[in-house]
């Protein structure tokens, strides 16, 4: 392998996850959320693969994220929604990209009605997340805009607590959404993110919008869904050191050896997406063991204790798995205090990306 960190994405595994979600939410349609470059795994490759799986509806966060895939989505009469709304982008840019904004405020709805003619838009109702979307009190004004030409083709809301299946807020939001969604005509509706896909048929409406689960991370606390792991993030061992019991490791000397052993220095750091909060907490998979990360993660490298291996010196230039089939991102997330969403979307910097089409990550 090269000296750089490497991310390998298995598109068959993404397909397998899409099929599982599609079957779970059926007869509702299953969209794919591929914002933030498909959570760091590559929206272009993943979007194309999901188009081949007959996925026809895609959600992005920003208008520029749509550009690469817009022609392919357009070619199959699919839809590209922009969750963050019109924002500060010119309306004309939405129209030329055939992108559909999710209108989050009354002002945005007015702007779209005034400048976009009868081009389609979606409407986001806030039902308790208090992040994006229209409050209840604006519903009548939106209906007036519809009467004067605003072309809404979808109505949606977003669950705040779906990762806790028994959280009472899920039912509250469901009831509020049921109550309001029908006020804008008989529009197709969506409510569920990945976790919501598993809350039962009442939560699926006409469409569901999973993101995270497509990428193999577990969306529901305490539940182990049969998701395929579509990524392997790894970096080579640059150096193997034999250490004595009185050594300390890395900046600040935050780990003391305490006994003799061997460490491996691995060529990826926080500039590549290995967060510093994995220092002294996370692991790497190397030589068939989970080797603990010792000392602080630095910009370009970090160290792991490989004393438990029978052949530590043989690990030089081998590849250490940071997240992948042998070391699920959920385990590293639990160790680091970050979410799987944050770990995935951080992978970047100098990381080379490869795409494979078979289930061959191992
Ligand atoms: C990001 C996002 C999703 C996807 O959420 P996951 O938890 O990744 O499945 C769905 N809907 C909205 C509005 C989002 O912002």
XYZ file of C-alpha atoms and ligand atoms in Angstrom:
377
model
C 0.000 0.000 0.000
C 1.056 3.615 -0.339
C 2.436 5.606 2.565
C -0.783 7.600 2.825
C -3.851 6.716 4.811
C -6.422 4.976 2.709
C -10.184 4.679 2.718
C -11.670 1.749 0.827
C -15.397 1.858 0.196
C -17.284 -1.297 -0.703
C -20.200 -0.289 -2.892
C -21.852 -3.707 -2.637
C -22.077 -3.201 1.112
C -23.784 0.173 0.589
C -26.215 -1.557 -1.779
C -26.904 -4.253 0.791
C -27.725 -1.613 3.404
C -29.935 0.267 0.966
C -31.895 -2.927 0.228
C -32.340 -3.651 3.916
C -33.675 -0.125 4.493
C -35.844 -0.248 1.385
C -37.425 -3.525 2.480
C -37.889 -2.207 6.015
C -39.752 0.955 4.995
C -41.720 -0.617 2.115
C -44.307 0.223 0.798
C -42.910 3.718 1.449
C -40.187 4.840 -0.931
C -36.624 4.752 0.368
C -34.554 7.864 -0.389
C -30.838 8.251 0.339
C -29.252 11.088 2.290
C -25.864 11.717 0.699
C -25.072 15.136 2.199
C -21.529 15.955 3.328
C -20.105 13.849 0.499
C -22.133 10.830 1.607
C -20.945 11.234 5.207
C -17.355 11.344 3.982
C -17.495 8.163 1.887
C -17.995 9.856 -1.507
C -21.353 11.064 -2.817
C -20.492 10.607 -6.450
C -19.678 6.890 -6.322
C -22.371 6.104 -3.769
C -25.033 8.169 -5.526
C -24.340 6.369 -8.810
C -24.477 2.982 -7.157
C -27.790 3.810 -5.483
C -29.213 5.039 -8.768
C -28.376 1.583 -10.111
C -30.344 0.180 -7.145
C -33.323 2.213 -8.398
C -33.072 4.807 -5.655
C -34.718 7.881 -7.160
C -34.707 10.473 -4.368
C -31.593 12.025 -2.868
C -31.079 14.531 -0.100
C -28.115 16.911 0.073
C -27.467 19.730 2.538
C -26.078 22.392 0.179
C -26.717 23.272 -3.439
C -23.076 22.787 -4.601
C -23.180 19.203 -3.273
C -25.756 18.389 -5.970
C -23.673 19.420 -8.986
C -21.780 16.194 -9.785
C -24.811 13.946 -9.599
C -27.472 16.298 -10.928
C -27.299 15.097 -14.569
C -27.473 11.414 -13.571
C -30.419 12.037 -11.234
C -32.124 14.152 -13.862
C -31.623 11.444 -16.497
C -33.806 8.983 -14.564
C -36.361 11.596 -13.533
C -35.128 11.445 -9.949
C -35.199 14.197 -7.353
C -32.380 16.051 -5.594
C -33.526 17.872 -2.460
C -31.410 20.450 -0.628
C -32.106 20.228 3.105
C -30.560 23.527 4.138
C -32.980 25.346 1.872
C -32.414 28.196 -0.552
C -30.065 29.883 1.876
C -27.908 32.496 0.216
C -27.706 30.717 -3.138
C -29.348 32.400 -6.149
C -32.687 30.805 -7.022
C -31.519 30.614 -10.648
C -28.749 28.208 -9.588
C -31.339 25.823 -8.147
C -33.313 25.947 -11.353
C -30.320 25.261 -13.594
C -29.239 22.329 -11.372
C -32.831 20.975 -11.203
C -32.341 20.980 -7.439
C -35.353 21.195 -5.144
C -34.953 23.295 -2.012
C -36.500 22.241 1.269
C -38.124 25.494 2.369
C -37.442 26.014 6.045
C -38.933 29.452 6.705
C -41.841 31.570 5.563
C -39.401 34.097 4.112
C -37.798 31.372 2.018
C -41.191 30.187 0.810
C -42.062 33.758 -0.209
C -38.763 34.155 -2.024
C -39.241 30.871 -3.882
C -42.816 31.757 -4.837
C -41.668 35.139 -6.128
C -38.550 34.086 -8.008
C -38.916 30.450 -9.047
C -42.185 30.531 -10.975
C -43.825 27.157 -10.516
C -40.581 25.217 -9.952
C -41.090 22.562 -7.261
C -40.061 22.885 -3.623
C -40.437 20.839 -0.445
C -41.697 22.182 2.866
C -40.101 21.381 6.210
C -42.394 21.566 9.236
C -40.780 21.808 12.631
C -42.493 19.366 14.985
C -40.171 19.602 17.975
C -36.558 19.511 16.814
C -36.331 23.315 16.891
C -33.563 23.419 14.347
C -34.970 23.967 10.862
C -38.510 24.142 9.568
C -41.668 26.179 9.901
C -43.526 26.661 13.127
C -47.189 25.802 13.282
C -48.277 29.455 13.217
C -47.058 29.882 9.621
C -49.188 27.071 8.139
C -51.997 29.337 6.923
C -49.598 31.731 5.252
C -48.000 28.837 3.386
C -51.426 27.764 2.155
C -52.026 31.290 0.872
C -48.730 31.083 -1.015
C -49.833 27.761 -2.509
C -53.050 29.417 -3.671
C -51.002 32.030 -5.451
C -48.712 29.529 -7.195
C -46.119 28.103 -4.774
C -45.569 24.567 -6.089
C -44.973 22.286 -3.115
C -44.326 18.638 -4.015
C -43.261 17.245 -0.634
C -43.778 17.911 3.055
C -41.396 16.675 5.707
C -40.315 16.896 9.315
C -37.357 15.487 11.241
C -37.209 13.368 14.405
C -35.054 14.598 17.276
C -34.914 11.431 19.409
C -35.372 8.477 17.050
C -32.082 6.912 18.177
C -33.916 6.117 21.415
C -36.731 3.923 20.171
C -38.821 4.328 23.335
C -38.427 8.092 23.686
C -41.863 9.758 24.154
C -40.866 12.626 21.839
C -41.075 10.244 18.850
C -44.838 9.799 19.312
C -45.329 13.501 19.998
C -43.599 14.439 16.747
C -45.489 11.734 14.838
C -48.835 13.104 16.043
C -47.884 16.692 15.281
C -46.680 15.764 11.814
C -49.803 13.716 11.065
C -51.905 16.638 12.137
C -50.116 19.233 10.012
C -48.828 17.367 6.929
C -52.309 17.079 5.413
C -52.969 20.827 5.504
C -51.080 21.520 2.299
C -53.080 19.255 -0.008
C -52.363 15.618 -0.561
C -48.561 15.936 -0.694
C -46.128 13.033 -0.368
C -44.679 13.169 3.148
C -41.559 12.009 4.979
C -40.516 11.966 8.635
C -37.911 9.278 9.282
C -34.123 9.323 9.291
C -32.215 6.014 9.622
C -33.364 5.385 13.177
C -36.943 6.324 12.297
C -36.956 3.650 9.563
C -37.043 1.086 12.397
C -39.795 2.699 14.465
C -42.614 0.947 12.600
C -44.821 1.608 9.605
C -46.608 4.622 11.134
C -43.372 6.580 10.865
C -42.733 5.903 7.162
C -45.471 7.922 5.376
C -44.656 8.014 1.632
C -40.875 8.247 1.864
C -38.081 7.722 4.380
C -34.733 9.502 4.445
C -31.949 7.308 5.851
C -28.320 8.431 5.788
C -26.162 6.926 8.532
C -27.411 3.336 8.237
C -26.487 3.263 4.539
C -22.927 3.726 5.705
C -23.088 0.825 8.141
C -23.177 2.675 11.464
C -25.825 1.650 13.984
C -28.583 4.283 14.173
C -30.396 3.058 17.310
C -28.790 2.949 20.744
C -28.549 -0.576 22.055
C -29.754 -2.252 18.854
C -27.554 -4.323 16.578
C -29.082 -4.221 13.099
C -27.632 -6.511 10.420
C -25.886 -3.726 8.500
C -22.900 -4.328 6.229
C -19.774 -2.265 6.930
C -18.909 -0.488 3.707
C -15.611 1.154 4.661
C -12.119 0.352 5.783
C -9.961 3.263 6.940
C -6.341 2.258 7.409
C -2.802 3.566 7.469
C 0.629 1.935 7.329
C 2.958 1.253 10.245
C 5.876 3.661 9.738
C 8.038 2.415 12.561
C 8.109 -0.303 15.229
C 9.843 0.640 18.485
C 10.998 -1.506 21.343
C 10.416 0.393 24.574
C 11.505 0.011 28.185
C 9.315 0.405 31.242
C 10.208 4.048 31.966
C 9.266 5.529 28.553
C 6.457 7.984 27.884
C 4.680 8.457 24.561
C 3.760 11.392 22.360
C 3.133 15.081 23.056
C 2.738 15.762 26.731
C 3.946 12.251 27.565
C 0.389 11.313 28.465
C 1.013 7.556 28.451
C 3.725 5.834 30.499
C 4.901 2.386 29.497
C 5.111 0.790 32.930
C 6.542 -2.379 31.365
C 8.715 -3.333 28.410
C 7.090 -3.834 25.063
C 6.652 -2.745 21.469
C 4.828 0.134 19.886
C 3.845 0.805 16.292
C 3.813 4.324 14.872
C 0.993 4.622 12.364
C 0.981 7.134 9.526
C -2.320 8.936 9.993
C -3.221 11.738 12.363
C -5.833 14.340 13.055
C -5.076 16.002 9.705
C -6.376 12.807 8.090
C -9.399 12.394 10.304
C -8.118 10.439 13.319
C -9.518 12.626 16.099
C -7.350 13.585 19.033
C -9.986 12.335 21.435
C -9.020 8.764 20.461
C -5.729 9.458 22.293
C -5.239 6.823 25.010
C -8.798 5.578 24.382
C -9.260 4.123 20.910
C -7.704 1.118 19.187
C -6.333 -0.037 15.866
C -6.698 -3.480 14.369
C -3.229 -4.790 13.579
C -1.852 -8.297 13.214
C -5.152 -9.782 14.320
C -5.499 -7.905 17.613
C -7.076 -4.720 18.886
C -4.013 -2.701 19.821
C -4.672 0.238 22.175
C -3.738 3.729 21.032
C -1.160 5.099 23.473
C -0.236 8.770 23.850
C -1.791 11.649 21.979
C -2.785 11.440 18.356
C -0.657 13.990 16.487
C -1.217 15.668 13.148
C 0.365 12.997 10.951
C 0.817 9.937 13.154
C -0.058 8.176 16.382
C 1.191 5.154 18.303
C -0.370 1.892 19.398
C 0.861 -0.689 21.874
C 1.511 -3.937 19.995
C 3.303 -5.782 22.792
C 0.629 -8.478 22.719
C 1.637 -9.585 19.218
C 3.947 -12.577 18.816
C 5.773 -10.808 15.986
C 5.727 -7.061 16.678
C 8.713 -6.251 14.456
C 7.033 -7.986 11.534
C 4.340 -5.277 11.524
C 6.534 -2.693 9.818
C 4.728 -1.309 6.732
C 1.676 -3.455 7.450
C -1.584 -1.693 7.397
C -3.411 -0.812 10.608
C -7.190 -0.615 10.462
C -8.626 2.458 12.171
C -12.301 1.854 11.299
C -13.565 -1.123 9.346
C -14.956 -4.646 9.483
C -12.600 -5.653 12.307
C -12.977 -2.430 14.263
C -16.467 -0.970 13.869
C -16.729 2.779 13.934
C -19.352 2.470 16.675
C -16.704 1.026 19.013
C -14.307 3.889 18.275
C -17.164 6.361 18.649
C -17.996 4.984 22.082
C -14.327 5.223 23.101
C -13.836 8.752 21.777
C -17.054 10.364 22.942
C -17.776 11.464 19.357
C -20.619 10.108 17.260
C -20.126 7.787 14.301
C -21.422 10.699 12.173
C -18.521 12.866 13.296
C -15.880 10.177 12.870
C -17.017 9.315 9.339
C -17.320 12.885 8.111
C -13.849 13.735 9.448
C -11.994 11.227 7.280
C -10.214 13.322 4.708
C -7.123 15.431 4.306
C -4.496 13.256 2.658
C -6.582 10.094 2.694
C -6.677 8.287 -0.651
C -10.031 6.775 -1.565
C -10.652 3.535 -3.381
C -13.943 1.990 -4.399
C -14.521 -1.715 -4.765
C -17.641 -3.480 -5.874
C -17.469 -6.783 -4.121
C -17.878 -7.613 -0.454
C -14.141 -7.924 -0.072
C -13.141 -5.465 2.627
C -11.383 -8.099 4.635
C -29.131 14.211 7.970
C -30.604 14.115 7.860
C -31.235 12.870 7.635
C -30.478 11.557 7.701
O -30.240 11.255 9.055
P -29.526 9.886 9.514
O -29.610 9.907 10.983
O -28.115 9.997 9.039
O -30.230 8.775 8.863
C -32.596 12.842 7.398
N -33.315 13.990 7.416
C -32.763 15.193 7.663
C -33.616 16.404 7.692
C -31.391 15.303 7.917
O -30.849 16.483 8.195
